[in-house]
PDB file of C-alpha atoms in Angstrom:
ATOM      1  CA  UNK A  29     100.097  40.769 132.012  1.00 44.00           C
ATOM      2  CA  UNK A  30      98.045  43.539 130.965  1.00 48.00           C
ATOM      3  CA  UNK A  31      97.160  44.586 126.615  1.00 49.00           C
ATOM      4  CA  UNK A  32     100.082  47.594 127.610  1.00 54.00           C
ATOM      5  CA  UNK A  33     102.674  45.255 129.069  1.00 72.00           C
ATOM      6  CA  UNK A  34     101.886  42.588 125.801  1.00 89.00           C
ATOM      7  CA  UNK A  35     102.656  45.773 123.448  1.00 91.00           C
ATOM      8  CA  UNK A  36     105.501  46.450 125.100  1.00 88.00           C
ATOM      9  CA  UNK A  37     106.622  42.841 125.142  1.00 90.00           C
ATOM     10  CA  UNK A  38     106.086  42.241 120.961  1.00 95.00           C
ATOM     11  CA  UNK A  39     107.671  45.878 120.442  1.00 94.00           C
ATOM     12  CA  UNK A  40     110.752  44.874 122.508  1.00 94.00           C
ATOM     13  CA  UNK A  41     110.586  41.395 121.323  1.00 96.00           C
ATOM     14  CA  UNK A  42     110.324  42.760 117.270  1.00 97.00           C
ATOM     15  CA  UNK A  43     113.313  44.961 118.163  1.00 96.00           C
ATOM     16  CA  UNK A  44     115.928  42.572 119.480  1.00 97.00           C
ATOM     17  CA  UNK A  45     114.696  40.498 116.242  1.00 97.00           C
ATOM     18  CA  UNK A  46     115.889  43.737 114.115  1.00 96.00           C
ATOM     19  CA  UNK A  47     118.910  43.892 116.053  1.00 95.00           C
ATOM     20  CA  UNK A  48     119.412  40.289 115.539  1.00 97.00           C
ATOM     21  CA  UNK A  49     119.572  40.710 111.898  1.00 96.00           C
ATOM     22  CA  UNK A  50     116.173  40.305 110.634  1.00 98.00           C
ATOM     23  CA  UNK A  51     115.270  43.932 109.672  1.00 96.00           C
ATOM     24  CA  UNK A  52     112.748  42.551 107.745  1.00 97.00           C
ATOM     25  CA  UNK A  53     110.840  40.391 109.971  1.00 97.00           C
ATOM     26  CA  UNK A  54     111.060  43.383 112.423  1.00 98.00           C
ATOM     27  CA  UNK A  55     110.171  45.846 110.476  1.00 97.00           C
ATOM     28  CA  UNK A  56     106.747  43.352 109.450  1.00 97.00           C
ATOM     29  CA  UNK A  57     106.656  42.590 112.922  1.00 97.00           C
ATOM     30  CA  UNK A  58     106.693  46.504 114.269  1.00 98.00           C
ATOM     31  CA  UNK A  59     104.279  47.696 111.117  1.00 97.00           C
ATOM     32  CA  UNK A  60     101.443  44.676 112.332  1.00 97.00           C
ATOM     33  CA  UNK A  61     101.971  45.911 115.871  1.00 96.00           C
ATOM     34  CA  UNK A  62     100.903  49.734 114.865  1.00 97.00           C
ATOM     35  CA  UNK A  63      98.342  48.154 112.766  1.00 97.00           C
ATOM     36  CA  UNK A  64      96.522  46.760 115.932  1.00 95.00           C
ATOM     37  CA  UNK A  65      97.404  50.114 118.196  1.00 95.00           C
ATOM     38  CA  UNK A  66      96.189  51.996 115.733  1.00 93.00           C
ATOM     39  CA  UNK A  67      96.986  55.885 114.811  1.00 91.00           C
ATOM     40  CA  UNK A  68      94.801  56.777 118.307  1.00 92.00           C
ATOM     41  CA  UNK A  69      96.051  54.453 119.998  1.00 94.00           C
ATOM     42  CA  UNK A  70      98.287  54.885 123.503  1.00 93.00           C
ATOM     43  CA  UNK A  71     101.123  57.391 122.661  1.00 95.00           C
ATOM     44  CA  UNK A  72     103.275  55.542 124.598  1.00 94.00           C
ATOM     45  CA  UNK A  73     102.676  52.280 122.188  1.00 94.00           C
ATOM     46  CA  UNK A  74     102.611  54.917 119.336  1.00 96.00           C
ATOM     47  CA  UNK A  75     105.780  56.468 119.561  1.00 96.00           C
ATOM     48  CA  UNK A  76     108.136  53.873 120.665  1.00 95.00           C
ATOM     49  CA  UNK A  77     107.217  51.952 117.613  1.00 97.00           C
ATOM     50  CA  UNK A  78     107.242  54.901 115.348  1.00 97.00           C
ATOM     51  CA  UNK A  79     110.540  55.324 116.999  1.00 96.00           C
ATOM     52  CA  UNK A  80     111.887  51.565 116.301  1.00 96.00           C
ATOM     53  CA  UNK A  81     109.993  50.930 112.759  1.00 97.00           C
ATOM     54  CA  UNK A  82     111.578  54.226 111.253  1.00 97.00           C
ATOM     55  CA  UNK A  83     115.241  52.341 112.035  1.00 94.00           C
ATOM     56  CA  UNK A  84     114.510  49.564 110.120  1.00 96.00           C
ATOM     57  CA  UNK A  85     112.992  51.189 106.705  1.00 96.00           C
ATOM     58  CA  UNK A  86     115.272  51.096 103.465  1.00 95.00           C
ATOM     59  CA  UNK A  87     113.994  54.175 101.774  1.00 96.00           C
ATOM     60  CA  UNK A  88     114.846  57.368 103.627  1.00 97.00           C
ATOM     61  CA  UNK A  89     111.524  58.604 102.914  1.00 97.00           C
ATOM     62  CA  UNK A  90     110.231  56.101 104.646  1.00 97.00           C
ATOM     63  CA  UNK A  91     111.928  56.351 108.205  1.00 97.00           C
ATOM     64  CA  UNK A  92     111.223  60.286 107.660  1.00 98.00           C
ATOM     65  CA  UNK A  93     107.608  58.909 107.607  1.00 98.00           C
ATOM     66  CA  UNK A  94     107.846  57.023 110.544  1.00 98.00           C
ATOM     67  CA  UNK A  95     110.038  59.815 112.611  1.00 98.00           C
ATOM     68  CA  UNK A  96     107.445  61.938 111.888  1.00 98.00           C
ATOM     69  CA  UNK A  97     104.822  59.792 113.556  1.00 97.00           C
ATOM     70  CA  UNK A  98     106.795  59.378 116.669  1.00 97.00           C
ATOM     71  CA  UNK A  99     107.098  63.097 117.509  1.00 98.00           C
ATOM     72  CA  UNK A 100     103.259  63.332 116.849  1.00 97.00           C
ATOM     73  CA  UNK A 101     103.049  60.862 118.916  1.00 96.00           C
ATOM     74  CA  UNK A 102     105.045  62.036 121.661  1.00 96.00           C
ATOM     75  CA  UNK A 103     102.830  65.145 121.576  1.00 94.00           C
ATOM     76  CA  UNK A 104     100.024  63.234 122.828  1.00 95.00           C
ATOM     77  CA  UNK A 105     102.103  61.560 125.662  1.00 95.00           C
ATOM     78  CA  UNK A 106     102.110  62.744 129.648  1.00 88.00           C
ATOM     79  CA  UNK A 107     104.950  62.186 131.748  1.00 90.00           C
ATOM     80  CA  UNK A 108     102.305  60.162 134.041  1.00 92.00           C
ATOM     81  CA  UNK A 109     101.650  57.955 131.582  1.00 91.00           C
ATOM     82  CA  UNK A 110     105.600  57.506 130.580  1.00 87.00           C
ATOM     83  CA  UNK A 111     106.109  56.863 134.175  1.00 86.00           C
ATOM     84  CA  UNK A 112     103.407  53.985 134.383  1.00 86.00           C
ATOM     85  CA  UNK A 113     106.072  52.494 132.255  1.00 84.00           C
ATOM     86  CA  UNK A 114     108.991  53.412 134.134  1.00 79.00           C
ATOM     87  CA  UNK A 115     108.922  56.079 136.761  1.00 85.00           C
ATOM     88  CA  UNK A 116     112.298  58.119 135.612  1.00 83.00           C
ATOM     89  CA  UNK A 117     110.834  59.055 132.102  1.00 85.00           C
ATOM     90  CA  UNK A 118     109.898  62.075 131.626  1.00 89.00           C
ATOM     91  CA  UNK A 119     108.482  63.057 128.226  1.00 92.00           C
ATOM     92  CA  UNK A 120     111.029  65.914 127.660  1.00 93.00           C
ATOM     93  CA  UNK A 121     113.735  62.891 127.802  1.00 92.00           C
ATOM     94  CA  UNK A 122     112.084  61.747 124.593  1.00 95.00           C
ATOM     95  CA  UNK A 123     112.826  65.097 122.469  1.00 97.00           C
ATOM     96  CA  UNK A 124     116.393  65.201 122.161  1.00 97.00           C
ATOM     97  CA  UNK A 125     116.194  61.286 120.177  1.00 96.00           C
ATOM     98  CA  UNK A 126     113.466  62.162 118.069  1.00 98.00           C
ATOM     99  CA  UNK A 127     114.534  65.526 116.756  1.00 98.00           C
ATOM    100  CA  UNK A 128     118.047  64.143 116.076  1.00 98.00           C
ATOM    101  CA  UNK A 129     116.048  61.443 114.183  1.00 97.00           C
ATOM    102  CA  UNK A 130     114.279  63.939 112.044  1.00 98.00           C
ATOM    103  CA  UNK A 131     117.153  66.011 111.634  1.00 98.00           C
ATOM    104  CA  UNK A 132     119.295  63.303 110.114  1.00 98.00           C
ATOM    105  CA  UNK A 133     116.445  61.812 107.949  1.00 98.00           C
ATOM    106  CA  UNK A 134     115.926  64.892 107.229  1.00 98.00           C
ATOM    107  CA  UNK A 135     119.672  65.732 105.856  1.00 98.00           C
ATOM    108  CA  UNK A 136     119.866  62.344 104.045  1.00 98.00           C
ATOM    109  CA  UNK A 137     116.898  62.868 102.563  1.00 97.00           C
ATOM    110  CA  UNK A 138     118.816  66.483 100.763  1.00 97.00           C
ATOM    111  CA  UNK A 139     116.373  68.724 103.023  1.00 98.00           C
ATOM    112  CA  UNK A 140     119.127  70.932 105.055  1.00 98.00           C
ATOM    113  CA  UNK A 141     116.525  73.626 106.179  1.00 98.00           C
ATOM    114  CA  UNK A 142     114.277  71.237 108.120  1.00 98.00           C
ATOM    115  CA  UNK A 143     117.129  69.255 109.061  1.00 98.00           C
ATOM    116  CA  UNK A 144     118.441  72.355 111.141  1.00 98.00           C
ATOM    117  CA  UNK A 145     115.902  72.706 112.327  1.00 98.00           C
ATOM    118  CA  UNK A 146     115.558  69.463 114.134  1.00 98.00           C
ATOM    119  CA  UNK A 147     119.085  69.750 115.351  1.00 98.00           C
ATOM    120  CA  UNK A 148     118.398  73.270 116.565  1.00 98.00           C
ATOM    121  CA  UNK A 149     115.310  71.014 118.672  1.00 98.00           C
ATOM    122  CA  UNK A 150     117.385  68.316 120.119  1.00 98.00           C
ATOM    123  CA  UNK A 151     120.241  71.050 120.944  1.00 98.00           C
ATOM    124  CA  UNK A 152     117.541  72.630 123.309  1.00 97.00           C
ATOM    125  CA  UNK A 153     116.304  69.533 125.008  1.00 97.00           C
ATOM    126  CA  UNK A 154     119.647  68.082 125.554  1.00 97.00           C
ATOM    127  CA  UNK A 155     119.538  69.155 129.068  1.00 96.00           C
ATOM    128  CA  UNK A 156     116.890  66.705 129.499  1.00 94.00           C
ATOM    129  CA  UNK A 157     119.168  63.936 129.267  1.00 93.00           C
ATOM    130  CA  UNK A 158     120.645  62.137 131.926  1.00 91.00           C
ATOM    131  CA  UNK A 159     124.275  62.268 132.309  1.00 93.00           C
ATOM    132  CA  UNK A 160     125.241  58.633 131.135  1.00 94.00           C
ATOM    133  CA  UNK A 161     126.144  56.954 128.770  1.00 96.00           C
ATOM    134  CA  UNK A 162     122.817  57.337 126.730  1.00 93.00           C
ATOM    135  CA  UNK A 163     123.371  60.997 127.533  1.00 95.00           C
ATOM    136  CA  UNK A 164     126.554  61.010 126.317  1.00 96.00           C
ATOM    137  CA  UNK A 165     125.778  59.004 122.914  1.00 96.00           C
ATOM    138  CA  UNK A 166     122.884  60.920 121.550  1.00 96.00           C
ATOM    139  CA  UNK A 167     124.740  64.123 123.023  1.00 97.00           C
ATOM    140  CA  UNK A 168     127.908  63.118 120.087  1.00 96.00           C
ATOM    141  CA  UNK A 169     125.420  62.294 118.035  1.00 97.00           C
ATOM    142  CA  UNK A 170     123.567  65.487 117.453  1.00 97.00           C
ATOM    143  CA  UNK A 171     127.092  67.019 116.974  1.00 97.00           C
ATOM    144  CA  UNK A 172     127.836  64.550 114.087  1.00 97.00           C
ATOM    145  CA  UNK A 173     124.675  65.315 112.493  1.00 98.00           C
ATOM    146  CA  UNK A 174     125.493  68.459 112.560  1.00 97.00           C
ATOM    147  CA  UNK A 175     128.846  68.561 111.245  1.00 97.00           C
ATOM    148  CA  UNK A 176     127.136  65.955 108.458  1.00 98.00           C
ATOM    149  CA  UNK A 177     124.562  68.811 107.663  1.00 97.00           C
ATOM    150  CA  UNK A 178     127.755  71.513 107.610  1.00 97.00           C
ATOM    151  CA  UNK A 179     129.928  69.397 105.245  1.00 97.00           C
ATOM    152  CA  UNK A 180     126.380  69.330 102.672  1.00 97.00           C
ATOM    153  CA  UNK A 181     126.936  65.016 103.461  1.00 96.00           C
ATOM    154  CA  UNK A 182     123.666  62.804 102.284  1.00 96.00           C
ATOM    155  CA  UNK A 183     125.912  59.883 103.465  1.00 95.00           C
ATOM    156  CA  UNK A 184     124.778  57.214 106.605  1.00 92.00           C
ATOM    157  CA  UNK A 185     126.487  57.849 109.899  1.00 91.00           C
ATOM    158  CA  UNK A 186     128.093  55.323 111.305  1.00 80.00           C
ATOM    159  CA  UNK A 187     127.032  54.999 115.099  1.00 71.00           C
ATOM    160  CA  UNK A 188     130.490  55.677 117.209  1.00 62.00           C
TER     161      UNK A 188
END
């Protein structure tokens, strides 16, 4: 197994641990793991565990933090080097999830204007997604957000 695949491995490993119940120990587990990748690290690494840390912070401010590293991140990414990981990724794909990210950290966190804007981001990659269930769920998701950031709500969604 290659230092990519073992990255992978602890990142997947740290998220079924969060998903488990142990946000905490995930959340440690995910933060040492960017530690050792380091902010130059492989995008790949970089923004799938931007992507999974910023679900498991307390403080809004924090998973803003951490949703803005993963679209940095993502900036640095190729579709050929997505594709070493599994070859129907396309880096596009990735937009639609982490704008709707921002966009509703950004709306709980009582910033509508940025918020907006982030929907208005994930609205225009949407087409990128495939037409499953994934699709389908981010797809109801943006429009939640969005109806969240109409009605002036701060609250948590609930995922559907």
């Amino acid at each position: 197994m290659t230092e990519i695949d073992n990255v992978l491995a602890e990142m997947g490993q740290a998220v079924e641990q969060g998903r488990a119940g142990d946000r905490v120990g995930a959340r440690v587990a995910l933060e040492a793991l960017w530690a050792r990748v380091g902010d130059d690290g492989d995008a790949l690494h970089r923004c799938s565990i931007a992507h999974f840390c910023a679900d498991l912070q307390d403080a809004v401010a924090d998973e803003l933090a951490w949703d803005q590293r993963a679209l940095a991140a993502v900036s640095d990414l190729s579709d050929e080097r997505a594709q070493r990981f599994h070859d129907s990724l396309q880096v596009r794909g990735f937009l639609p999830s982490l704008h709707l990210n921002l966009a509703d950290a950004y709306r709980r966190n009582g910033e509508p204007g940025p918020a907006r804007e982030h929907v208005a981001q994930a609205v225009q990659h949407l087409d990128a997604l495939p037409d499953d269930e994934y699709g389908a769920q981010l797809r109801a998701a943006v429009g939640r957000v969005s109806d969240a950031l109409d009605a002036g709500s701060l609250a948590l969604l609930q995922p559907s």
